Amino acid sequence: MIVTFCGHKTIYGHEDSLRQQLYDVLNSILKKSSEQSTPLILYCGGYGGFDSLVSKIIDELRAVSNAKLEKIFVTPYILPSYKERNDFMRQFYDEILYPPIETTPYRLAIVKRNEWMVDQADVVIAYVLHSWGGAAHTLEYAERKKKSIVRLGVQSSEN
């Protein structure tokens, strides 16, 4: 099973609640994956507050579970100037993956990387509180693709 995430770079004041929601959802998915003897592959974006929280909780669950899971950083760039960041990320992830987006203009690389992650995913876990920005775009894309989506956090009435 492949799970990916989309969420804001800023966690808007309710980290404890979000942490618990995310832990519970991932723990449930991990148990289901383990019961079905299917590996769990977690595609992570590696930017901002939500992605950082995701990574920490995956590590916490890994520490208390014997289930097979892979935490993969999906990088939007393979430029030589980005090599240092990718090298840094290796210490936090089992693998670094570059999706087939090499013809994408630099300014659109993160958008295309996020869409690729959604395309691969069986489940998208989303922390999206407003209707603008990259996380909202990724969530809208997942909805158009009719992906299974788990929404976390408080939904804003500004949508």
mmCIF file of N, CA and C in Angstrom, residues 36-113:
data_model
loop_
_atom_site.group_PDB
_atom_site.id
_atom_site.type_symbol
_atom_site.label_atom_id
_atom_site.label_comp_id
_atom_site.label_asym_id
_atom_site.label_seq_id
_atom_site.Cartn_x
_atom_site.Cartn_y
_atom_site.Cartn_z
ATOM 1 N N GLN A 36 -2.552 -7.598 6.515
ATOM 2 C CA GLN A 36 -2.658 -8.080 5.138
ATOM 3 C C GLN A 36 -1.308 -8.537 4.573
ATOM 4 N N SER A 37 -0.268 -8.425 5.394
ATOM 5 C CA SER A 37 1.101 -8.787 4.983
ATOM 6 C C SER A 37 1.525 -8.056 3.706
ATOM 7 N N THR A 38 1.125 -6.786 3.631
ATOM 8 C CA THR A 38 1.546 -5.964 2.492
ATOM 9 C C THR A 38 2.480 -4.878 3.009
ATOM 10 N N PRO A 39 3.540 -4.606 2.270
ATOM 11 C CA PRO A 39 4.447 -3.544 2.718
ATOM 12 C C PRO A 39 3.759 -2.181 2.642
ATOM 13 N N LEU A 40 4.133 -1.310 3.537
ATOM 14 C CA LEU A 40 3.605 0.039 3.565
ATOM 15 C C LEU A 40 4.692 0.977 3.056
ATOM 16 N N ILE A 41 4.382 1.703 1.990
ATOM 17 C CA ILE A 41 5.323 2.646 1.397
ATOM 18 C C ILE A 41 4.758 4.042 1.615
ATOM 19 N N LEU A 42 5.555 4.898 2.225
ATOM 20 C CA LEU A 42 5.120 6.240 2.588
ATOM 21 C C LEU A 42 5.930 7.258 1.795
ATOM 22 N N TYR A 43 5.267 7.931 0.859
ATOM 23 C CA TYR A 43 5.910 8.961 0.043
ATOM 24 C C TYR A 43 5.771 10.303 0.756
ATOM 25 N N CYS A 44 6.905 10.914 1.041
ATOM 26 C CA CYS A 44 6.931 12.151 1.808
ATOM 27 C C CYS A 44 7.564 13.278 0.997
ATOM 28 N N GLY A 45 7.061 14.486 1.233
ATOM 29 C CA GLY A 45 7.553 15.650 0.517
ATOM 30 C C GLY A 45 8.747 16.321 1.159
ATOM 31 N N GLY A 46 8.872 16.220 2.475
ATOM 32 C CA GLY A 46 10.063 16.705 3.160
ATOM 33 C C GLY A 46 10.200 18.205 3.318
ATOM 34 N N TYR A 47 9.104 18.958 3.238
ATOM 35 C CA TYR A 47 9.173 20.419 3.394
ATOM 36 C C TYR A 47 8.163 20.880 4.430
ATOM 37 N N GLY A 48 8.548 21.765 5.299
ATOM 38 C CA GLY A 48 7.612 22.442 6.177
ATOM 39 C C GLY A 48 7.160 21.659 7.389
ATOM 40 N N GLY A 49 6.292 22.311 8.159
ATOM 41 C CA GLY A 49 5.845 21.791 9.436
ATOM 42 C C GLY A 49 5.072 20.489 9.360
ATOM 43 N N PHE A 50 4.124 20.395 8.441
ATOM 44 C CA PHE A 50 3.339 19.168 8.347
ATOM 45 C C PHE A 50 4.219 17.996 7.925
ATOM 46 N N ASP A 51 5.056 18.204 6.913
ATOM 47 C CA ASP A 51 5.931 17.126 6.452
ATOM 48 C C ASP A 51 6.898 16.681 7.547
ATOM 49 N N SER A 52 7.384 17.624 8.332
ATOM 50 C CA SER A 52 8.274 17.301 9.445
ATOM 51 C C SER A 52 7.543 16.458 10.496
ATOM 52 N N LEU A 53 6.318 16.835 10.807
ATOM 53 C CA LEU A 53 5.512 16.075 11.759
ATOM 54 C C LEU A 53 5.243 14.665 11.239
ATOM 55 N N VAL A 54 4.929 14.541 9.964
ATOM 56 C CA VAL A 54 4.715 13.230 9.346
ATOM 57 C C VAL A 54 5.943 12.348 9.542
ATOM 58 N N SER A 55 7.107 12.884 9.234
ATOM 59 C CA SER A 55 8.349 12.118 9.344
ATOM 60 C C SER A 55 8.595 11.645 10.778
ATOM 61 N N LYS A 56 8.384 12.531 11.744
ATOM 62 C CA LYS A 56 8.591 12.182 13.154
ATOM 63 C C LYS A 56 7.634 11.067 13.591
ATOM 64 N N ILE A 57 6.376 11.163 13.184
ATOM 65 C CA ILE A 57 5.404 10.160 13.601
ATOM 66 C C ILE A 57 5.677 8.815 12.936
ATOM 67 N N ILE A 58 6.103 8.827 11.700
ATOM 68 C CA ILE A 58 6.493 7.571 11.048
ATOM 69 C C ILE A 58 7.615 6.919 11.841
ATOM 70 N N ASP A 59 8.601 7.705 12.261
ATOM 71 C CA ASP A 59 9.715 7.161 13.051
ATOM 72 C C ASP A 59 9.233 6.612 14.394
ATOM 73 N N GLU A 60 8.294 7.314 15.031
ATOM 74 C CA GLU A 60 7.735 6.836 16.302
ATOM 75 C C GLU A 60 7.034 5.492 16.109
ATOM 76 N N LEU A 61 6.236 5.385 15.064
ATOM 77 C CA LEU A 61 5.517 4.134 14.802
ATOM 78 C C LEU A 61 6.481 3.007 14.441
ATOM 79 N N ARG A 62 7.492 3.329 13.695
ATOM 80 C CA ARG A 62 8.504 2.335 13.326
ATOM 81 C C ARG A 62 9.183 1.767 14.582
ATOM 82 N N ALA A 63 9.391 2.610 15.579
ATOM 83 C CA ALA A 63 10.073 2.198 16.804
ATOM 84 C C ALA A 63 9.250 1.216 17.638
ATOM 85 N N VAL A 64 7.916 1.242 17.484
ATOM 86 C CA VAL A 64 7.061 0.377 18.308
ATOM 87 C C VAL A 64 6.373 -0.719 17.500
ATOM 88 N N SER A 65 6.734 -0.860 16.237
ATOM 89 C CA SER A 65 6.071 -1.834 15.377
ATOM 90 C C SER A 65 7.090 -2.680 14.638
ATOM 91 N N ASN A 66 6.715 -3.910 14.381
ATOM 92 C CA ASN A 66 7.549 -4.791 13.571
ATOM 93 C C ASN A 66 7.094 -4.810 12.120
ATOM 94 N N ALA A 67 6.097 -4.000 11.810
ATOM 95 C CA ALA A 67 5.555 -3.978 10.454
ATOM 96 C C ALA A 67 6.591 -3.452 9.473
ATOM 97 N N LYS A 68 6.477 -3.929 8.250
ATOM 98 C CA LYS A 68 7.392 -3.493 7.207
ATOM 99 C C LYS A 68 6.885 -2.185 6.615
ATOM 100 N N LEU A 69 7.732 -1.152 6.694
ATOM 101 C CA LEU A 69 7.371 0.117 6.087
ATOM 102 C C LEU A 69 8.610 0.794 5.536
ATOM 103 N N GLU A 70 8.386 1.564 4.486
ATOM 104 C CA GLU A 70 9.458 2.331 3.850
ATOM 105 C C GLU A 70 9.057 3.788 3.831
ATOM 106 N N LYS A 71 9.937 4.623 4.346
ATOM 107 C CA LYS A 71 9.723 6.075 4.339
ATOM 108 C C LYS A 71 10.611 6.659 3.245
ATOM 109 N N ILE A 72 9.966 7.202 2.197
ATOM 110 C CA ILE A 72 10.689 7.655 1.014
ATOM 111 C C ILE A 72 10.489 9.157 0.815
ATOM 112 N N PHE A 73 11.606 9.867 0.675
ATOM 113 C CA PHE A 73 11.569 11.281 0.314
ATOM 114 C C PHE A 73 11.522 11.361 -1.205
ATOM 115 N N VAL A 74 10.472 11.987 -1.714
ATOM 116 C CA VAL A 74 10.336 12.157 -3.160
ATOM 117 C C VAL A 74 10.804 13.574 -3.482
ATOM 118 N N THR A 75 11.969 13.651 -4.093
ATOM 119 C CA THR A 75 12.572 14.951 -4.356
ATOM 120 C C THR A 75 12.059 15.552 -5.664
ATOM 121 N N PRO A 76 11.811 16.859 -5.663
ATOM 122 C CA PRO A 76 11.354 17.492 -6.901
ATOM 123 C C PRO A 76 12.496 17.892 -7.829
ATOM 124 N N TYR A 77 13.728 17.838 -7.322
ATOM 125 C CA TYR A 77 14.864 18.334 -8.099
ATOM 126 C C TYR A 77 16.032 17.356 -8.068
ATOM 127 N N ILE A 78 16.740 17.288 -9.194
ATOM 128 C CA ILE A 78 17.996 16.525 -9.231
ATOM 129 C C ILE A 78 19.148 17.411 -9.693
ATOM 130 N N LEU A 79 18.950 18.700 -9.609
ATOM 131 C CA LEU A 79 19.977 19.652 -10.006
ATOM 132 C C LEU A 79 21.214 19.504 -9.124
ATOM 133 N N PRO A 80 22.403 19.751 -9.673
ATOM 134 C CA PRO A 80 23.618 19.693 -8.847
ATOM 135 C C PRO A 80 23.528 20.594 -7.617
ATOM 136 N N SER A 81 22.887 21.751 -7.754
ATOM 137 C CA SER A 81 22.755 22.668 -6.621
ATOM 138 C C SER A 81 21.865 22.092 -5.514
ATOM 139 N N TYR A 82 21.055 21.115 -5.825
ATOM 140 C CA TYR A 82 20.148 20.498 -4.849
ATOM 141 C C TYR A 82 20.736 19.249 -4.218
ATOM 142 N N LYS A 83 21.891 18.796 -4.709
ATOM 143 C CA LYS A 83 22.509 17.567 -4.224
ATOM 144 C C LYS A 83 22.758 17.611 -2.716
ATOM 145 N N GLU A 84 23.193 18.757 -2.208
ATOM 146 C CA GLU A 84 23.479 18.876 -0.785
ATOM 147 C C GLU A 84 22.226 18.632 0.063
ATOM 148 N N ARG A 85 21.089 19.176 -0.365
ATOM 149 C CA ARG A 85 19.834 18.944 0.379
ATOM 150 C C ARG A 85 19.449 17.473 0.334
ATOM 151 N N ASN A 86 19.543 16.866 -0.847
ATOM 152 C CA ASN A 86 19.209 15.447 -0.951
ATOM 153 C C ASN A 86 20.131 14.603 -0.086
ATOM 154 N N ASP A 87 21.420 14.938 -0.068
ATOM 155 C CA ASP A 87 22.371 14.207 0.780
ATOM 156 C C ASP A 87 21.996 14.347 2.256
ATOM 157 N N PHE A 88 21.564 15.536 2.664
ATOM 158 C CA PHE A 88 21.121 15.773 4.030
ATOM 159 C C PHE A 88 19.885 14.928 4.361
ATOM 160 N N MET A 89 18.960 14.850 3.417
ATOM 161 C CA MET A 89 17.708 14.124 3.636
ATOM 162 C C MET A 89 17.921 12.613 3.783
ATOM 163 N N ARG A 90 19.004 12.093 3.263
ATOM 164 C CA ARG A 90 19.275 10.647 3.348
ATOM 165 C C ARG A 90 19.288 10.123 4.776
ATOM 166 N N GLN A 91 19.655 10.963 5.728
ATOM 167 C CA GLN A 91 19.716 10.501 7.115
ATOM 168 C C GLN A 91 18.330 10.298 7.737
ATOM 169 N N PHE A 92 17.293 10.856 7.108
ATOM 170 C CA PHE A 92 15.949 10.775 7.665
ATOM 171 C C PHE A 92 15.021 9.816 6.924
ATOM 172 N N TYR A 93 15.441 9.356 5.755
ATOM 173 C CA TYR A 93 14.578 8.545 4.894
ATOM 174 C C TYR A 93 15.296 7.276 4.452
ATOM 175 N N ASP A 94 14.509 6.251 4.149
ATOM 176 C CA ASP A 94 15.072 4.989 3.686
ATOM 177 C C ASP A 94 15.581 5.100 2.259
ATOM 178 N N GLU A 95 14.981 5.996 1.501
ATOM 179 C CA GLU A 95 15.327 6.129 0.092
ATOM 180 C C GLU A 95 14.953 7.539 -0.375
ATOM 181 N N ILE A 96 15.661 7.988 -1.402
ATOM 182 C CA ILE A 96 15.286 9.225 -2.080
ATOM 183 C C ILE A 96 14.919 8.849 -3.495
ATOM 184 N N LEU A 97 13.755 9.301 -3.914
ATOM 185 C CA LEU A 97 13.213 8.944 -5.224
ATOM 186 C C LEU A 97 12.987 10.216 -6.024
ATOM 187 N N TYR A 98 13.378 10.179 -7.292
ATOM 188 C CA TYR A 98 13.093 11.290 -8.193
ATOM 189 C C TYR A 98 12.095 10.807 -9.225
ATOM 190 N N PRO A 99 10.892 11.395 -9.238
ATOM 191 C CA PRO A 99 9.866 10.945 -10.190
ATOM 192 C C PRO A 99 10.219 11.367 -11.619
ATOM 193 N N PRO A 100 9.545 10.794 -12.603
ATOM 194 C CA PRO A 100 9.844 11.118 -14.005
ATOM 195 C C PRO A 100 9.265 12.472 -14.419
ATOM 196 N N ILE A 101 9.875 13.530 -13.911
ATOM 197 C CA ILE A 101 9.407 14.891 -14.208
ATOM 198 C C ILE A 101 10.552 15.756 -14.735
ATOM 199 N N GLU A 102 11.570 15.125 -15.315
ATOM 200 C CA GLU A 102 12.769 15.870 -15.711
ATOM 201 C C GLU A 102 12.534 16.958 -16.755
ATOM 202 N N THR A 103 11.454 16.895 -17.497
ATOM 203 C CA THR A 103 11.174 17.938 -18.488
ATOM 204 C C THR A 103 10.322 19.074 -17.924
ATOM 205 N N THR A 104 9.966 18.985 -16.666
ATOM 206 C CA THR A 104 9.144 20.009 -16.009
ATOM 207 C C THR A 104 9.988 21.242 -15.701
ATOM 208 N N PRO A 105 9.474 22.432 -15.997
ATOM 209 C CA PRO A 105 10.203 23.646 -15.611
ATOM 210 C C PRO A 105 10.433 23.689 -14.102
ATOM 211 N N TYR A 106 11.557 24.235 -13.697
ATOM 212 C CA TYR A 106 11.967 24.298 -12.297
ATOM 213 C C TYR A 106 10.852 24.839 -11.402
ATOM 214 N N ARG A 107 10.191 25.911 -11.835
ATOM 215 C CA ARG A 107 9.176 26.550 -10.990
ATOM 216 C C ARG A 107 7.934 25.681 -10.780
ATOM 217 N N LEU A 108 7.749 24.651 -11.600
ATOM 218 C CA LEU A 108 6.596 23.762 -11.465
ATOM 219 C C LEU A 108 6.963 22.390 -10.903
ATOM 220 N N ALA A 109 8.219 22.202 -10.567
ATOM 221 C CA ALA A 109 8.693 20.872 -10.160
ATOM 222 C C ALA A 109 7.975 20.339 -8.921
ATOM 223 N N ILE A 110 7.751 21.178 -7.928
ATOM 224 C CA ILE A 110 7.088 20.698 -6.707
ATOM 225 C C ILE A 110 5.642 20.314 -7.005
ATOM 226 N N VAL A 111 4.958 21.097 -7.803
ATOM 227 C CA VAL A 111 3.571 20.783 -8.178
ATOM 228 C C VAL A 111 3.520 19.435 -8.889
ATOM 229 N N LYS A 112 4.388 19.244 -9.868
ATOM 230 C CA LYS A 112 4.393 17.985 -10.631
ATOM 231 C C LYS A 112 4.819 16.809 -9.764
ATOM 232 N N ARG A 113 5.769 17.024 -8.871
ATOM 233 C CA ARG A 113 6.175 15.966 -7.931
ATOM 234 C C ARG A 113 4.992 15.572 -7.055
#
